[in-house]
GROMACS .gro file of C-alpha atoms in nm:
model
  512
    1MET     CA    1  -4.137  -0.907  -2.351
    2SER     CA    2  -4.507  -0.822  -2.361
    3LEU     CA    3  -4.581  -0.451  -2.355
    4PRO     CA    4  -4.783  -0.295  -2.071
    5LEU     CA    5  -5.158  -0.266  -2.126
    6HIS     CA    6  -5.142   0.112  -2.160
    7THR     CA    7  -4.944   0.079  -2.486
    8GLU     CA    8  -5.255  -0.064  -2.652
    9PHE     CA    9  -5.419   0.279  -2.630
   10ASP     CA   10  -5.332   0.591  -2.828
   11GLY     CA   11  -5.243   0.821  -2.544
   12ILE     CA   12  -5.398   0.957  -2.228
   13ALA     CA   13  -5.732   1.062  -2.376
   14ALA     CA   14  -5.801   0.710  -2.507
   15LEU     CA   15  -5.686   0.558  -2.179
   16ARG     CA   16  -5.910   0.792  -1.981
   17LEU     CA   17  -6.212   0.691  -2.189
   18ALA     CA   18  -6.137   0.322  -2.140
   19LEU     CA   19  -6.098   0.372  -1.765
   20THR     CA   20  -6.415   0.577  -1.741
   21GLU     CA   21  -6.611   0.315  -1.933
   22ARG     CA   22  -6.457   0.047  -1.707
   23ARG     CA   23  -6.315  -0.144  -2.002
   24ILE     CA   24  -5.989  -0.156  -1.811
   25SER     CA   25  -5.893  -0.090  -1.451
   26ALA     CA   26  -5.620   0.125  -1.301
   27VAL     CA   27  -5.497  -0.180  -1.107
   28ASP     CA   28  -5.463  -0.380  -1.430
   29LEU     CA   29  -5.268  -0.095  -1.589
   30ALA     CA   30  -5.040  -0.061  -1.287
   31GLN     CA   31  -4.972  -0.434  -1.256
   32SER     CA   32  -4.883  -0.469  -1.624
   33ALA     CA   33  -4.654  -0.166  -1.607
   34LEU     CA   34  -4.481  -0.295  -1.293
   35ALA     CA   35  -4.420  -0.628  -1.465
   36ALA     CA   36  -4.271  -0.450  -1.766
   37ILE     CA   37  -4.046  -0.237  -1.543
   38ASP     CA   38  -3.917  -0.552  -1.376
   39ALA     CA   39  -3.855  -0.714  -1.715
   40ARG     CA   40  -3.654  -0.412  -1.836
   41ARG     CA   41  -3.426  -0.365  -1.538
   42ASP     CA   42  -3.140  -0.379  -1.788
   43LEU     CA   43  -3.222  -0.021  -1.891
   44ASN     CA   44  -3.160   0.099  -1.532
   45ALA     CA   45  -3.432   0.361  -1.581
   46PHE     CA   46  -3.588   0.318  -1.234
   47LEU     CA   47  -3.416   0.377  -0.901
   48ASP     CA   48  -3.706   0.295  -0.670
   49VAL     CA   49  -4.021   0.091  -0.724
   50ASP     CA   50  -4.274   0.003  -0.454
   51ALA     CA   51  -4.560  -0.210  -0.582
   52ASP     CA   52  -4.764  -0.170  -0.262
   53LEU     CA   53  -4.762   0.210  -0.287
   54THR     CA   54  -4.843   0.200  -0.658
   55LEU     CA   55  -5.129  -0.044  -0.625
   56ALA     CA   56  -5.277   0.155  -0.336
   57GLN     CA   57  -5.294   0.459  -0.563
   58ALA     CA   58  -5.440   0.246  -0.844
   59ARG     CA   59  -5.714   0.108  -0.618
   60ALA     CA   60  -5.798   0.462  -0.506
   61ALA     CA   61  -5.826   0.567  -0.872
   62ASP     CA   62  -6.055   0.275  -0.949
   63ALA     CA   63  -6.273   0.363  -0.651
   64ALA     CA   64  -6.300   0.725  -0.767
   65LEU     CA   65  -6.389   0.615  -1.119
   66ALA     CA   66  -6.646   0.364  -0.997
   67SER     CA   67  -6.813   0.604  -0.753
   68GLY     CA   68  -6.972   0.806  -1.030
   69GLN     CA   69  -6.818   1.119  -0.887
   70THR     CA   70  -6.594   1.337  -1.100
   71ALA     CA   71  -6.251   1.177  -1.104
   72GLY     CA   72  -5.931   1.365  -1.178
   73SER     CA   73  -5.824   1.415  -1.539
   74LEU     CA   74  -5.540   1.163  -1.491
   75ALA     CA   75  -5.725   0.909  -1.275
   76GLY     CA   76  -5.554   0.572  -1.319
   77ILE     CA   77  -5.288   0.696  -1.566
   78PRO     CA   78  -4.947   0.533  -1.487
   79ILE     CA   79  -4.658   0.778  -1.468
   80ALA     CA   80  -4.323   0.807  -1.288
   81HIS     CA   81  -4.115   1.088  -1.139
   82LYS     CA   82  -3.759   1.197  -1.198
   83ASP     CA   83  -3.562   1.139  -0.881
   84VAL     CA   84  -3.520   1.508  -0.806
   85PHE     CA   85  -3.886   1.551  -0.705
   86VAL     CA   86  -3.931   1.467  -0.339
   87THR     CA   87  -4.198   1.206  -0.273
   88ARG     CA   88  -4.355   1.054   0.034
   89GLY     CA   89  -4.303   0.679   0.039
   90TRP     CA   90  -4.059   0.645  -0.248
   91LYS     CA   91  -3.693   0.727  -0.191
   92THR     CA   92  -3.557   1.057  -0.323
   93THR     CA   93  -3.182   1.049  -0.383
   94ALA     CA   94  -3.118   1.286  -0.677
   95ALA     CA   95  -2.919   0.984  -0.805
   96SER     CA   96  -2.650   1.067  -0.550
   97LYS     CA   97  -2.482   0.877  -0.268
   98MET     CA   98  -2.523   1.200  -0.072
   99LEU     CA   99  -2.896   1.130  -0.031
  100GLU     CA  100  -2.888   0.750  -0.040
  101GLY     CA  101  -3.198   0.608   0.128
  102TYR     CA  102  -3.361   0.947   0.193
  103VAL     CA  103  -3.742   0.949   0.210
  104SER     CA  104  -3.910   1.290   0.213
  105PRO     CA  105  -4.185   1.372   0.465
  106PHE     CA  106  -4.372   1.570   0.195
  107ASP     CA  107  -4.443   1.570  -0.178
  108ALA     CA  108  -4.313   1.824  -0.428
  109THR     CA  109  -4.586   2.051  -0.566
  110VAL     CA  110  -4.561   1.881  -0.908
  111VAL     CA  111  -4.611   1.541  -0.745
  112GLU     CA  112  -4.889   1.674  -0.521
  113ARG     CA  113  -5.082   1.815  -0.819
  114LEU     CA  114  -5.046   1.501  -1.030
  115ASN     CA  115  -5.162   1.293  -0.732
  116ALA     CA  116  -5.463   1.523  -0.698
  117ALA     CA  117  -5.540   1.462  -1.067
  118GLY     CA  118  -5.545   1.088  -0.992
  119ALA     CA  119  -5.222   0.980  -1.163
  120VAL     CA  120  -5.070   0.651  -1.042
  121THR     CA  121  -4.699   0.667  -0.958
  122LEU     CA  122  -4.491   0.369  -1.069
  123GLY     CA  123  -4.166   0.484  -0.904
  124LYS     CA  124  -3.863   0.713  -0.923
  125LEU     CA  125  -3.652   0.753  -1.234
  126ASN     CA  126  -3.276   0.759  -1.273
  127CYS     CA  127  -3.102   1.084  -1.371
  128ASP     CA  128  -2.764   1.253  -1.366
  129GLU     CA  129  -2.657   1.324  -1.009
  130PHE     CA  130  -2.832   1.639  -0.887
  131ALA     CA  131  -2.942   1.684  -1.252
  132MET     CA  132  -2.586   1.772  -1.358
  133GLY     CA  133  -2.508   1.615  -1.692
  134SER     CA  134  -2.606   1.561  -2.053
  135SER     CA  135  -2.586   1.182  -2.080
  136ASN     CA  136  -2.718   1.022  -1.757
  137GLU     CA  137  -2.374   0.872  -1.702
  138ASN     CA  138  -2.321   1.077  -1.385
  139SER     CA  139  -2.574   0.884  -1.176
  140ALA     CA  140  -2.424   0.726  -0.865
  141TYR     CA  141  -2.635   0.420  -0.946
  142GLY     CA  142  -2.509   0.361  -1.298
  143PRO     CA  143  -2.607   0.495  -1.640
  144VAL     CA  144  -2.946   0.459  -1.805
  145LEU     CA  145  -2.937   0.280  -2.141
  146ASN     CA  146  -3.108   0.414  -2.452
  147PRO     CA  147  -3.389   0.174  -2.559
  148TRP     CA  148  -3.317   0.245  -2.926
  149ASP     CA  149  -2.957   0.128  -2.894
  150THR     CA  150  -2.828   0.015  -2.556
  151ARG     CA  151  -2.475   0.117  -2.655
  152ALA     CA  152  -2.594   0.479  -2.662
  153VAL     CA  153  -2.661   0.733  -2.389
  154PRO     CA  154  -3.026   0.834  -2.340
  155GLY     CA  155  -2.933   1.199  -2.288
  156GLY     CA  156  -2.948   1.384  -1.960
  157SER     CA  157  -3.013   1.474  -1.704
  158SER     CA  158  -3.367   1.332  -1.743
  159GLY     CA  159  -3.245   1.018  -1.917
  160GLY     CA  160  -3.448   0.784  -1.700
  161SER     CA  161  -3.768   0.972  -1.780
  162ALA     CA  162  -3.708   0.968  -2.156
  163ALA     CA  163  -3.593   0.605  -2.163
  164ALA     CA  164  -3.894   0.487  -1.960
  165VAL     CA  165  -4.136   0.660  -2.199
  166ALA     CA  166  -3.951   0.536  -2.509
  167ALA     CA  167  -3.950   0.178  -2.378
  168GLY     CA  168  -4.326   0.196  -2.312
  169LEU     CA  169  -4.285   0.146  -1.937
  170VAL     CA  170  -4.489   0.458  -1.851
  171VAL     CA  171  -4.742   0.678  -2.028
  172GLY     CA  172  -4.551   0.990  -1.924
  173ALA     CA  173  -4.292   1.109  -1.677
  174THR     CA  174  -4.192   1.422  -1.493
  175ALA     CA  175  -3.856   1.574  -1.574
  176THR     CA  176  -3.656   1.892  -1.519
  177ASP     CA  177  -3.474   2.123  -1.759
  178THR     CA  178  -3.188   2.345  -1.640
  179GLY     CA  179  -2.999   2.363  -1.970
  180GLY     CA  180  -3.188   2.124  -2.196
  181SER     CA  181  -3.245   1.826  -1.969
  182ILE     CA  182  -3.601   1.763  -2.090
  183ARG     CA  183  -3.554   1.843  -2.458
  184GLN     CA  184  -3.221   1.669  -2.523
  185PRO     CA  185  -3.307   1.327  -2.371
  186ALA     CA  186  -3.649   1.344  -2.540
  187ALA     CA  187  -3.467   1.396  -2.871
  188PHE     CA  188  -3.216   1.117  -2.808
  189CYS     CA  189  -3.491   0.869  -2.712
  190GLY     CA  190  -3.741   0.960  -2.986
  191VAL     CA  191  -4.015   1.097  -2.760
  192SER     CA  192  -4.169   1.439  -2.693
  193GLY     CA  193  -4.093   1.680  -2.411
  194ILE     CA  194  -4.160   2.041  -2.314
  195LYS     CA  195  -3.975   2.292  -2.102
  196PRO     CA  196  -4.236   2.553  -2.005
  197THR     CA  197  -4.175   2.922  -1.936
  198TYR     CA  198  -3.970   2.973  -1.621
  199GLY     CA  199  -4.196   3.029  -1.322
  200THR     CA  200  -4.511   2.870  -1.464
  201VAL     CA  201  -4.453   2.539  -1.280
  202SER     CA  202  -4.364   2.535  -0.911
  203ARG     CA  203  -4.013   2.434  -0.809
  204TYR     CA  204  -4.121   2.362  -0.450
  205GLY     CA  205  -3.993   2.019  -0.353
  206MET     CA  206  -3.772   1.994  -0.662
  207ILE     CA  207  -3.412   1.945  -0.552
  208ALA     CA  208  -3.232   2.255  -0.673
  209TYR     CA  209  -2.940   2.270  -0.915
  210GLY     CA  210  -2.954   2.621  -1.064
  211SER     CA  211  -3.246   2.806  -0.908
  212SER     CA  212  -3.282   3.072  -1.178
  213LEU     CA  213  -3.268   2.809  -1.454
  214ASP     CA  214  -3.443   2.495  -1.326
  215GLN     CA  215  -3.791   2.428  -1.459
  216ALA     CA  216  -4.012   2.120  -1.440
  217GLY     CA  217  -4.201   1.971  -1.733
  218PRO     CA  218  -4.327   1.639  -1.873
  219ILE     CA  219  -4.201   1.385  -2.123
  220ALA     CA  220  -4.448   1.169  -2.317
  221ARG     CA  221  -4.489   1.011  -2.658
  222HIS     CA  222  -4.674   1.295  -2.828
  223ALA     CA  223  -4.786   1.655  -2.790
  224ARG     CA  224  -5.143   1.584  -2.678
  225ASP     CA  225  -5.016   1.381  -2.383
  226LEU     CA  226  -4.783   1.668  -2.293
  227VAL     CA  227  -5.091   1.892  -2.267
  228GLU     CA  228  -5.261   1.639  -2.039
  229LEU     CA  229  -4.958   1.621  -1.807
  230LEU     CA  230  -4.846   1.983  -1.810
  231ASP     CA  231  -5.179   2.161  -1.765
  232PRO     CA  232  -5.258   2.030  -1.413
  233ILE     CA  233  -4.911   2.108  -1.274
  234MET     CA  234  -4.902   2.467  -1.400
  235GLY     CA  235  -5.013   2.735  -1.158
  236PHE     CA  236  -4.901   2.978  -0.892
  237ASP     CA  237  -4.755   2.832  -0.574
  238PRO     CA  238  -4.699   3.065  -0.275
  239ARG     CA  239  -4.438   2.822  -0.140
  240ASP     CA  240  -4.211   2.895  -0.437
  241SER     CA  241  -4.072   3.249  -0.446
  242THR     CA  242  -4.005   3.218  -0.821
  243SER     CA  243  -4.361   3.109  -0.904
  244LEU     CA  244  -4.557   3.347  -1.127
  245GLU     CA  245  -4.907   3.466  -1.041
  246GLN     CA  246  -4.975   3.590  -1.396
  247CYS     CA  247  -4.891   3.460  -1.742
  248GLY     CA  248  -4.913   3.786  -1.928
  249SER     CA  249  -5.275   3.896  -1.897
  250LYS     CA  250  -5.399   3.557  -1.772
  251PRO     CA  251  -5.370   3.399  -1.427
  252ASN     CA  252  -5.110   3.127  -1.394
  253ALA     CA  253  -5.352   2.843  -1.324
  254PRO     CA  254  -5.454   2.500  -1.454
  255GLY     CA  255  -5.673   2.531  -1.760
  256ARG     CA  256  -5.479   2.814  -1.926
  257LEU     CA  257  -5.262   2.580  -2.132
  258ARG     CA  258  -5.548   2.351  -2.231
  259ASP     CA  259  -5.766   2.644  -2.338
  260GLU     CA  260  -5.488   2.793  -2.552
  261PHE     CA  261  -5.402   2.457  -2.707
  262ASP     CA  262  -5.768   2.384  -2.788
  263ALA     CA  263  -5.809   2.730  -2.940
  264PHE     CA  264  -5.501   2.682  -3.161
  265VAL     CA  265  -5.618   2.335  -3.272
  266ALA     CA  266  -5.965   2.470  -3.360
  267GLN     CA  267  -5.817   2.754  -3.567
  268ALA     CA  268  -5.578   2.511  -3.739
  269LYS     CA  269  -5.858   2.270  -3.821
  270ALA     CA  270  -6.055   2.551  -3.984
  271LYS     CA  271  -5.766   2.601  -4.227
  272GLY     CA  272  -5.805   2.255  -4.376
  273ASP     CA  273  -5.499   2.098  -4.533
  274THR     CA  274  -5.277   2.393  -4.435
  275PRO     CA  275  -5.339   2.420  -4.058
  276LEU     CA  276  -5.022   2.627  -4.007
  277GLN     CA  277  -5.102   2.875  -4.283
  278GLY     CA  278  -4.935   3.210  -4.217
  279LEU     CA  279  -4.717   3.084  -3.931
  280ARG     CA  280  -4.369   3.239  -3.953
  281ILE     CA  281  -4.100   2.995  -3.842
  282GLY     CA  282  -3.763   3.152  -3.775
  283ILE     CA  283  -3.460   2.948  -3.879
  284PRO     CA  284  -3.150   3.067  -3.689
  285ARG     CA  285  -2.845   3.048  -3.909
  286GLU     CA  286  -2.633   2.980  -3.600
  287PHE     CA  287  -2.817   2.647  -3.550
  288PHE     CA  288  -2.711   2.519  -3.893
  289GLY     CA  289  -2.336   2.578  -3.897
  290SER     CA  290  -2.044   2.340  -3.942
  291GLY     CA  291  -2.096   2.183  -3.600
  292LEU     CA  292  -2.429   2.028  -3.700
  293ALA     CA  293  -2.401   1.663  -3.807
  294ALA     CA  294  -2.515   1.597  -4.164
  295ASP     CA  295  -2.770   1.331  -4.066
  296VAL     CA  296  -2.930   1.561  -3.808
  297ALA     CA  297  -2.937   1.849  -4.057
  298MET     CA  298  -3.110   1.628  -4.314
  299ALA     CA  299  -3.378   1.509  -4.072
  300VAL     CA  300  -3.445   1.863  -3.947
  301ASP     CA  301  -3.463   2.004  -4.301
  302THR     CA  302  -3.713   1.736  -4.398
  303ALA     CA  303  -3.922   1.834  -4.095
  304LEU     CA  304  -3.904   2.200  -4.197
  305GLN     CA  305  -4.030   2.106  -4.543
  306GLN     CA  306  -4.320   1.925  -4.377
  307LEU     CA  307  -4.403   2.237  -4.175
  308GLU     CA  308  -4.398   2.438  -4.497
  309ALA     CA  309  -4.635   2.186  -4.657
  310LEU     CA  310  -4.869   2.254  -4.363
  311GLY     CA  311  -4.866   2.624  -4.453
  312ALA     CA  312  -4.581   2.764  -4.244
  313VAL     CA  313  -4.338   3.015  -4.392
  314ARG     CA  314  -3.963   2.999  -4.333
  315VAL     CA  315  -3.787   3.317  -4.219
  316ASP     CA  316  -3.411   3.342  -4.189
  317ILE     CA  317  -3.309   3.493  -3.856
  318SER     CA  318  -2.999   3.534  -3.644
  319LEU     CA  319  -2.936   3.457  -3.278
  320PRO     CA  320  -2.582   3.597  -3.277
  321ARG     CA  321  -2.492   3.506  -2.919
  322THR     CA  322  -2.581   3.136  -2.947
  323GLU     CA  323  -2.222   3.018  -2.897
  324LEU     CA  324  -2.179   3.249  -2.599
  325SER     CA  325  -2.464   3.074  -2.417
  326ILE     CA  326  -2.222   2.793  -2.328
  327PRO     CA  327  -1.971   3.001  -2.127
  328ALA     CA  328  -2.253   3.209  -1.976
  329TYR     CA  329  -2.441   2.899  -1.863
  330TYR     CA  330  -2.133   2.723  -1.728
  331VAL     CA  331  -2.057   3.023  -1.509
  332ILE     CA  332  -2.410   3.092  -1.383
  333ALA     CA  333  -2.531   2.735  -1.329
  334PRO     CA  334  -2.227   2.614  -1.130
  335ALA     CA  335  -2.234   2.934  -0.924
  336GLU     CA  336  -2.593   2.865  -0.824
  337ALA     CA  337  -2.513   2.496  -0.769
  338SER     CA  338  -2.228   2.580  -0.531
  339SER     CA  339  -2.473   2.778  -0.322
  340ASN     CA  340  -2.758   2.525  -0.339
  341LEU     CA  341  -2.541   2.226  -0.256
  342SER     CA  342  -2.373   2.392   0.041
  343ARG     CA  343  -2.665   2.261   0.252
  344TYR     CA  344  -2.520   1.909   0.222
  345ASP     CA  345  -2.265   1.946   0.499
  346GLY     CA  346  -2.300   1.617   0.686
  347VAL     CA  347  -2.470   1.788   0.980
  348ARG     CA  348  -2.845   1.800   0.926
  349TYR     CA  349  -2.919   1.536   0.662
  350GLY     CA  350  -2.750   1.347   0.384
  351HIS     CA  351  -2.433   1.143   0.393
  352ARG     CA  352  -2.195   1.182   0.688
  353ALA     CA  353  -1.843   1.040   0.682
  354ASP     CA  354  -1.769   0.768   0.937
  355GLN     CA  355  -1.427   0.900   1.035
  356TYR     CA  356  -1.326   1.261   1.105
  357THR     CA  357  -1.156   1.463   1.375
  358GLY     CA  358  -1.352   1.787   1.368
  359LEU     CA  359  -1.639   1.977   1.210
  360ALA     CA  360  -1.437   2.102   0.913
  361GLU     CA  361  -1.301   1.758   0.834
  362MET     CA  362  -1.645   1.602   0.876
  363THR     CA  363  -1.791   1.839   0.618
  364SER     CA  364  -1.499   1.794   0.380
  365ARG     CA  365  -1.497   1.415   0.402
  366SER     CA  366  -1.878   1.389   0.380
  367ARG     CA  367  -1.887   1.594   0.061
  368ALA     CA  368  -1.590   1.414  -0.093
  369GLU     CA  369  -1.757   1.078  -0.029
  370GLY     CA  370  -2.114   1.180  -0.109
  371PHE     CA  371  -2.072   1.384  -0.428
  372GLY     CA  372  -1.961   1.236  -0.759
  373PRO     CA  373  -1.686   1.382  -0.983
  374GLU     CA  374  -1.911   1.600  -1.203
  375VAL     CA  375  -2.093   1.750  -0.905
  376GLN     CA  376  -1.762   1.824  -0.735
  377ARG     CA  377  -1.632   1.980  -1.057
  378ARG     CA  378  -1.929   2.217  -1.083
  379ILE     CA  379  -1.921   2.309  -0.714
  380LEU     CA  380  -1.552   2.400  -0.743
  381LEU     CA  381  -1.611   2.599  -1.060
  382GLY     CA  382  -1.908   2.780  -0.907
  383THR     CA  383  -1.723   2.863  -0.588
  384TYR     CA  384  -1.434   2.999  -0.792
  385VAL     CA  385  -1.643   3.235  -1.006
  386LEU     CA  386  -1.820   3.368  -0.695
  387SER     CA  387  -1.501   3.425  -0.498
  388HIS     CA  388  -1.359   3.766  -0.422
  389GLY     CA  389  -1.170   3.904  -0.719
  390TYR     CA  390  -1.348   3.686  -0.973
  391TYR     CA  391  -1.715   3.770  -0.915
  392ASP     CA  392  -1.700   4.083  -1.133
  393ALA     CA  393  -1.481   3.922  -1.398
  394TYR     CA  394  -1.691   3.609  -1.446
  395TYR     CA  395  -2.028   3.591  -1.274
  396LEU     CA  396  -2.132   3.952  -1.330
  397GLN     CA  397  -2.024   3.942  -1.694
  398ALA     CA  398  -2.214   3.616  -1.748
  399GLN     CA  399  -2.530   3.775  -1.610
  400LYS     CA  400  -2.491   4.070  -1.847
  401LEU     CA  401  -2.447   3.828  -2.137
  402ARG     CA  402  -2.759   3.643  -2.022
  403ARG     CA  403  -2.961   3.963  -2.067
  404LEU     CA  404  -2.821   4.010  -2.419
  405ILE     CA  405  -2.911   3.651  -2.512
  406ALA     CA  406  -3.269   3.712  -2.396
  407ASP     CA  407  -3.274   4.033  -2.602
  408ASP     CA  408  -3.171   3.836  -2.914
  409PHE     CA  409  -3.478   3.617  -2.876
  410GLN     CA  410  -3.708   3.914  -2.821
  411LYS     CA  411  -3.572   4.082  -3.131
  412ALA     CA  412  -3.654   3.775  -3.339
  413LEU     CA  413  -3.986   3.667  -3.185
  414GLY     CA  414  -4.281   3.878  -3.279
  415SER     CA  415  -4.125   4.126  -3.520
  416GLN     CA  416  -3.948   3.869  -3.740
  417CYS     CA  417  -4.114   3.535  -3.667
  418ASP     CA  418  -4.379   3.367  -3.452
  419VAL     CA  419  -4.171   3.070  -3.337
  420ILE     CA  420  -3.813   2.953  -3.381
  421VAL     CA  421  -3.739   2.605  -3.514
  422GLY     CA  422  -3.418   2.404  -3.533
  423PRO     CA  423  -3.236   2.097  -3.403
  424VAL     CA  424  -3.232   2.003  -3.036
  425ALA     CA  425  -2.874   1.876  -3.041
  426PRO     CA  426  -2.590   1.888  -3.297
  427SER     CA  427  -2.572   1.507  -3.319
  428VAL     CA  428  -2.766   1.193  -3.239
  429ALA     CA  429  -2.696   1.018  -2.908
  430TRP     CA  430  -2.331   0.928  -2.865
  431ASN     CA  431  -2.198   0.601  -2.725
  432LEU     CA  432  -2.173   0.535  -2.352
  433GLY     CA  433  -1.832   0.648  -2.231
  434GLU     CA  434  -1.751   0.832  -2.554
  435LYS     CA  435  -1.734   1.177  -2.393
  436SER     CA  436  -1.688   1.084  -2.028
  437ASN     CA  437  -1.327   1.196  -2.019
  438ASP     CA  438  -1.391   1.520  -2.205
  439PRO     CA  439  -1.641   1.734  -2.010
  440THR     CA  440  -1.601   2.026  -2.250
  441ALA     CA  441  -1.714   1.815  -2.547
  442MET     CA  442  -2.021   1.712  -2.352
  443TYR     CA  443  -2.095   2.072  -2.255
  444LEU     CA  444  -2.081   2.172  -2.623
  445ALA     CA  445  -2.359   1.924  -2.700
  446ASP     CA  446  -2.601   2.160  -2.522
  447ILE     CA  447  -2.539   2.454  -2.755
  448PHE     CA  448  -2.896   2.466  -2.898
  449THR     CA  449  -3.077   2.426  -2.565
  450LEU     CA  450  -2.891   2.637  -2.308
  451SER     CA  451  -3.001   2.977  -2.435
  452LEU     CA  452  -3.370   2.905  -2.364
  453ASN     CA  453  -3.299   2.849  -1.997
  454LEU     CA  454  -3.091   3.165  -1.977
  455ALA     CA  455  -3.382   3.356  -2.131
  456GLY     CA  456  -3.657   3.165  -1.945
  457LEU     CA  457  -3.841   3.078  -2.268
  458PRO     CA  458  -4.050   2.768  -2.343
  459GLY     CA  459  -3.936   2.502  -2.587
  460VAL     CA  460  -4.069   2.172  -2.721
  461SER     CA  461  -3.876   1.873  -2.853
  462ILE     CA  462  -4.051   1.627  -3.085
  463PRO     CA  463  -3.907   1.336  -3.286
  464CYS     CA  464  -3.852   1.413  -3.655
  465GLY     CA  465  -3.641   1.131  -3.796
  466PHE     CA  466  -3.330   0.923  -3.745
  467GLY     CA  467  -2.956   0.956  -3.786
  468GLN     CA  468  -2.682   0.698  -3.789
  469GLY     CA  469  -2.513   0.586  -3.471
  470ALA     CA  470  -2.256   0.316  -3.408
  471ALA     CA  471  -2.254   0.026  -3.656
  472HIS     CA  472  -2.515   0.218  -3.860
  473ALA     CA  473  -2.778   0.174  -3.589
  474GLN     CA  474  -3.064   0.421  -3.620
  475ARG     CA  475  -3.081   0.679  -3.344
  476PRO     CA  476  -3.358   0.940  -3.310
  477VAL     CA  477  -3.333   1.308  -3.406
  478GLY     CA  478  -3.533   1.578  -3.228
  479LEU     CA  479  -3.689   1.897  -3.365
  480GLN     CA  480  -3.698   2.195  -3.131
  481ILE     CA  481  -3.977   2.454  -3.143
  482ILE     CA  482  -3.917   2.769  -2.938
  483GLY     CA  483  -4.179   3.027  -2.849
  484ASN     CA  484  -4.215   3.352  -2.659
  485TYR     CA  485  -4.307   3.366  -2.292
  486PHE     CA  486  -4.626   3.175  -2.201
  487ASP     CA  487  -4.655   3.038  -2.556
  488GLU     CA  488  -4.681   2.672  -2.452
  489GLY     CA  489  -5.029   2.625  -2.602
  490ARG     CA  490  -4.921   2.737  -2.948
  491LEU     CA  491  -4.597   2.535  -2.934
  492LEU     CA  492  -4.785   2.218  -2.850
  493GLY     CA  493  -5.045   2.299  -3.115
  494ILE     CA  494  -4.772   2.325  -3.379
  495ALA     CA  495  -4.617   2.002  -3.254
  496ASP     CA  496  -4.956   1.833  -3.274
  497ALA     CA  497  -5.014   1.955  -3.629
  498PHE     CA  498  -4.677   1.806  -3.729
  499GLN     CA  499  -4.755   1.479  -3.553
  500GLN     CA  500  -5.094   1.451  -3.722
  501VAL     CA  501  -4.916   1.401  -4.057
  502THR     CA  502  -4.600   1.217  -3.945
  503ASP     CA  503  -4.541   0.897  -3.753
  504TRP     CA  504  -4.202   0.951  -3.589
  505HIS     CA  505  -4.364   0.978  -3.245
  506THR     CA  506  -4.546   0.646  -3.287
  507ARG     CA  507  -4.238   0.439  -3.363
  508ARG     CA  508  -4.097   0.215  -3.092
  509PRO     CA  509  -3.749   0.066  -3.048
  510ALA     CA  510  -3.705  -0.284  -3.187
  511THR     CA  511  -3.607  -0.407  -2.841
  512VAL     CA  512  -3.945  -0.301  -2.695
   0.00000   0.00000   0.00000
């Protein structure tokens, strides 16, 4: 299979220059990407593709570039959206039978802002149903396959986004992270992804799972492309009640991230061969216990040595409530999901059962037919912990624990270290079906990512090596870099410094 034209360029900046100089057209980029998507239908990464809509956007980008007027920063850049962002034209199903065939009358804010920047949408990407899962096996339309090893899961819930980037089908993709669903699939597919600080990116038009945890962010091959994709979508949105007007002392607006990233890169460059000189990286002992696979530990330790060679200093720290993030998350998230998904009742929109005798039966049958097993499991769990007699014992206690987990991070960040570094997941990607019958084992795979969502902190995942999967096949390992609130610029600057001297992010699967 020939790779799309955009893979011949080293990221968005190089593509933008080529488009501006008219060495390549947005239509050419879109057509080559659409052909590649069609050729890789075996990955099941895309749920909806509409060439007419895509090419209309590409022609508009070419016209803007040719007019001599200032075109958007992403004019002509081919991307795709996770199927939990509502989009005009393309179907939005949240990978669920409940919303099969649904087309939104409006765009999500993230989609709206990327369109305004000139990005060209290639389609909608597969995910776990209603973003509930860690492997992308919960999609009603079948699992996504990992381009590095098609026997392996791509991670979830944003598995389609990560797989599409890893396979070279798109330059970047939107994704969402409720408990690690950007960082973990990025790690499993050997690409880069960032979960920004909660509230910095609008959730308007993003189909809700856990409203106090969900946050949108991009997945791309390397840190500099993450800056290009994240900066234009950040900013206050009055339509989202959880959207922040301020990021500390600065307005929450496009340009903040880019300015902070550029400032960090300039300071790092001035330090010569040790661009991270003086940076204190906290190493949580809880991230390196007996549950961490040896091959992952080796890859992460090698990456830590590389950071030290760049001038960073290791600091041993403790995040004592790391293990407790799992029970806290799996009380809070299902509780919020049970509330958010109550709107799918078969009355106003979504799937409605064909046969029923009354309103109650219609709702019950519609939900039983429309929701998959994992979604039903989380709705039942969430309803239980919110019910009378159990609210205080479970939900209230989980919220108290959430505050303590956030306090652990605040104790470490600033006074003890500048950023926290460790693995994204305790193992490389597992085989398809390996954990399908053991939900608890799959939940445990999120142990290093959940706490960030509970605390609302930003985190980056970048590739840092390989471990051994089935039949000794190489499967990617991700390095997680965690910062304090609104620290996205520094996190991406550190990731960029690492990627300037390593090539993990440039490697492509043999099947691509």
